[in-house]
Short mmCIF file of C-alpha atoms in Angstrom, two decimals:
data_model
loop_
_atom_site.label_atom_id
_atom_site.label_comp_id
_atom_site.label_asym_id
_atom_site.label_seq_id
_atom_site.Cartn_x
_atom_site.Cartn_y
_atom_site.Cartn_z
CA MET A 1 28.04 -16.15 29.91
CA SER A 2 24.83 -17.04 28.48
CA ASP A 3 23.32 -17.07 25.08
CA ILE A 4 20.75 -14.23 24.99
CA ARG A 5 18.48 -16.81 22.40
CA THR A 6 18.16 -19.53 25.98
CA ALA A 7 15.87 -16.57 27.41
CA GLY A 8 13.71 -15.17 24.31
CA GLU A 9 12.60 -15.71 20.29
CA ALA A 10 11.38 -14.56 17.81
CA GLU A 11 7.85 -15.80 15.75
CA ALA A 12 7.02 -14.95 12.28
CA SER A 13 3.17 -15.51 11.39
CA ALA A 14 1.40 -14.08 9.00
CA LEU A 15 -2.91 -13.52 7.91
CA LEU A 16 -3.61 -13.54 4.30
CA ARG A 17 -6.72 -12.46 2.42
CA VAL A 18 -7.63 -13.79 -0.88
CA ASP A 19 -9.75 -11.77 -3.21
CA LYS A 20 -10.69 -13.62 -6.29
CA VAL A 21 -11.74 -12.07 -8.85
CA ASP A 22 -15.61 -14.47 -8.89
CA GLY A 23 -16.04 -12.46 -6.24
CA ARG A 24 -15.38 -14.96 -3.28
CA THR A 25 -13.00 -13.29 -0.63
CA LEU A 26 -11.03 -16.33 1.69
CA PHE A 27 -8.82 -15.69 4.60
CA TYR A 28 -6.13 -17.64 5.74
CA ARG A 29 -3.95 -17.81 9.16
CA VAL A 30 0.17 -18.95 9.13
CA THR A 31 1.76 -19.90 11.99
CA ASP A 32 5.51 -22.15 12.49
CA GLY A 33 3.29 -25.60 11.26
CA VAL A 34 -0.14 -24.58 10.64
CA SER A 35 -2.20 -22.45 7.86
CA VAL A 36 -5.69 -22.32 8.64
CA GLU A 37 -8.73 -20.89 6.74
CA ILE A 38 -10.33 -18.20 9.42
CA THR A 39 -13.30 -16.64 9.18
CA HIS A 40 -13.94 -12.36 7.74
CA ASP A 41 -14.51 -11.35 11.62
CA GLU A 42 -11.51 -13.47 12.88
CA TYR A 43 -9.18 -11.83 10.23
CA ASP A 44 -10.26 -8.92 11.51
CA ARG A 45 -10.37 -9.07 14.91
CA GLU A 46 -6.63 -10.27 14.69
CA GLY A 47 -5.69 -7.05 12.69
CA GLY A 48 -5.34 -8.29 9.22
CA ALA A 49 -4.30 -5.40 6.72
CA MET B 1 5.92 -29.63 1.96
CA ALA B 2 5.13 -27.88 5.81
CA VAL B 3 3.87 -25.08 6.53
CA GLY B 4 5.56 -22.19 8.18
CA ALA B 5 7.12 -18.38 8.86
CA LYS B 6 10.83 -18.10 9.43
CA TRP B 7 12.74 -15.14 10.51
CA THR B 8 15.59 -15.66 8.83
CA ASP B 9 19.44 -15.60 9.73
CA VAL B 10 20.01 -12.84 7.32
CA GLY B 11 16.47 -10.77 8.75
CA GLN B 12 17.78 -11.29 12.48
CA ALA B 13 21.90 -10.10 11.12
CA PHE B 14 19.75 -7.20 9.49
CA ALA B 15 18.50 -6.43 13.50
CA VAL B 16 21.87 -6.68 14.98
CA ASP B 17 22.88 -4.40 12.97
CA GLN B 18 20.21 -2.41 13.43
CA LEU B 19 20.87 -2.34 17.07
CA ASP B 20 24.50 -1.64 16.46
CA LYS B 21 25.15 2.20 16.67
CA ASN B 22 27.96 1.57 14.28
CA THR B 23 25.68 -0.08 11.34
CA ALA B 24 22.52 0.79 12.28
CA VAL B 25 21.47 2.58 9.64
CA ALA B 26 18.50 5.78 9.07
CA ALA B 27 15.07 3.78 7.71
CA ALA B 28 15.27 6.56 4.49
CA SER B 29 18.40 4.27 3.45
CA PHE B 30 16.84 0.80 2.92
CA SER B 31 13.43 -0.04 1.84
CA TYR B 32 11.16 -3.64 2.03
CA PHE B 33 10.12 -5.68 -0.77
CA GLY B 34 7.17 -8.53 -0.48
CA ALA B 35 7.16 -11.20 -2.99
CA TRP B 36 5.37 -14.21 -3.80
CA GLY B 37 6.10 -17.83 -5.63
CA SER B 38 4.68 -21.43 -5.97
CA GLY B 39 7.88 -23.23 -3.75
CA SER B 40 7.30 -25.88 -1.19
CA THR B 41 9.58 -26.18 1.13
CA THR B 42 9.58 -26.28 4.10
CA PRO B 43 10.84 -22.52 5.62
CA ALA B 44 14.44 -22.64 7.90
CA VAL B 45 16.14 -19.78 8.97
CA GLY B 46 18.82 -20.40 6.39
CA ASP B 47 17.01 -19.78 3.20
CA THR B 48 17.99 -16.54 1.50
CA ALA B 49 15.34 -16.57 -1.47
CA LEU B 50 12.44 -17.86 -2.22
CA VAL B 51 11.97 -21.54 -4.06
CA SER B 52 10.18 -20.41 -7.16
CA GLU B 53 9.11 -16.53 -7.00
CA ASN B 54 6.06 -16.10 -9.34
CA PRO B 55 7.21 -12.71 -11.97
CA GLU B 56 4.83 -10.44 -10.96
CA ALA B 57 6.76 -7.16 -9.35
CA ARG B 58 7.55 -6.96 -5.66
CA THR B 59 5.46 -4.96 -3.74
CA ALA B 60 7.06 -1.59 -2.17
CA ILE B 61 6.21 -1.47 1.21
CA PRO B 62 6.62 1.86 2.67
CA ALA B 63 6.67 3.51 6.14
CA GLY B 64 2.90 3.67 5.94
CA SER B 65 2.61 0.01 5.86
CA MET B 66 4.49 -0.79 8.55
CA SER B 67 2.81 -0.67 12.30
CA GLN B 68 3.48 -2.02 15.87
CA PRO B 69 0.69 -3.66 16.78
CA THR B 70 1.64 -4.03 20.53
CA ALA B 71 5.25 -2.98 21.70
CA ASP B 72 6.86 -6.49 20.04
CA VAL B 73 5.10 -7.22 16.94
CA VAL B 74 6.78 -5.20 14.11
CA ARG B 75 4.76 -5.35 11.04
CA TRP B 76 4.41 -5.49 7.43
CA ALA B 77 1.08 -5.35 4.91
CA TYR B 78 1.91 -5.75 1.14
CA THR B 79 -0.70 -7.02 -1.39
CA ILE B 80 0.58 -8.70 -5.22
CA VAL B 81 -1.70 -8.86 -7.93
CA ALA B 82 -1.72 -12.45 -10.38
CA THR B 83 -1.08 -11.09 -13.77
CA GLY B 84 -1.64 -14.11 -15.27
CA THR B 85 -2.50 -18.58 -13.32
CA ARG B 86 -0.29 -18.31 -10.68
CA THR B 87 -0.09 -21.25 -7.71
CA VAL B 88 1.06 -18.99 -5.02
CA GLN B 89 2.24 -21.08 -1.46
CA GLU B 90 5.36 -18.81 -0.22
CA THR B 91 6.01 -15.42 0.80
CA GLY B 92 9.09 -12.94 1.81
CA ILE B 93 9.87 -10.12 2.86
CA PHE B 94 13.84 -8.58 0.91
CA SER B 95 15.42 -5.80 1.07
CA ALA B 96 15.54 -4.76 -2.12
CA SER B 97 12.78 -5.04 -5.51
CA THR B 98 15.34 -7.97 -6.95
CA THR B 99 17.75 -9.78 -5.78
CA GLY B 100 18.54 -8.33 -2.39
CA ASN B 101 18.20 -10.34 1.47
CA MET B 102 15.39 -11.85 2.25
CA TYR B 103 13.86 -11.68 5.74
CA ILE B 104 11.57 -13.37 6.35
CA ARG B 105 10.30 -16.53 4.41
CA ILE B 106 6.72 -17.82 5.47
CA VAL B 107 4.73 -21.19 3.53
CA HIS B 108 0.84 -21.55 3.39
CA GLY B 109 -1.83 -23.66 1.83
CA SER B 110 -1.28 -23.68 -1.42
CA LEU B 111 -3.74 -21.28 -3.42
CA ALA B 112 -4.67 -21.43 -7.05
CA LEU B 113 -4.99 -17.78 -8.58
CA GLU B 114 -6.41 -16.54 -11.66
CA SER B 115 -5.95 -13.28 -13.30
CA GLY B 116 -6.94 -9.94 -11.15
CA ASP B 117 -6.96 -12.37 -8.34
CA SER B 118 -5.05 -10.43 -5.25
CA VAL B 119 -3.32 -11.71 -1.73
CA ALA B 120 -3.02 -9.16 0.91
CA TYR B 121 -0.67 -9.97 3.48
CA THR B 122 0.48 -8.91 7.22
CA VAL B 123 3.32 -10.27 8.56
CA ASN B 124 3.74 -9.87 12.21
CA LEU B 125 7.67 -10.34 13.53
CA ARG B 126 6.96 -10.43 17.35
CA LEU B 127 9.91 -11.40 19.64
CA LYS B 128 9.60 -12.29 23.12
CA ASP B 129 11.08 -13.86 26.55
CA ASP B 130 10.44 -16.75 28.16
CA SER B 131 7.57 -16.00 30.29
CA GLU B 132 5.62 -15.30 27.33
CA ALA B 133 3.76 -17.39 25.23
#
């Protein structure tokens, strides 16, 4: 019997919207091993809350 | 330090329990809360807590703040507001407002926040098979 984990996996990721009191807003994408700043458009396109 | 996002062993065990009719619990019987912290240790599946949780209260994540953007993705959305000067570099999804089980831990780029600054987190967990990228 094969281990089902060999045929599938889980991928956790996140989008961050940082609202600063000085009026700036920053957006980031985090995947396994990568955290990068992205544009507002990219954030919206990827479904950020 | 390395950034990353991990579905923890505890989170995987919870999912298996929810698939098992002998152990599954109704939606009204469990909760999710989002927390943040300053720890930068690389996330690992064996993690059971944030490395250094910040003092803000965890944010409850009700059903209305969850969605499935695609059939194989579950999404949690929550916002945490800094009540003082904070370094934020990790977040986690927990089963309770204090302690509890941590289902996901994420380490992101370091954020230097002032009181009143906030972070809106959108966390995705995707289950996929080996034919999917």
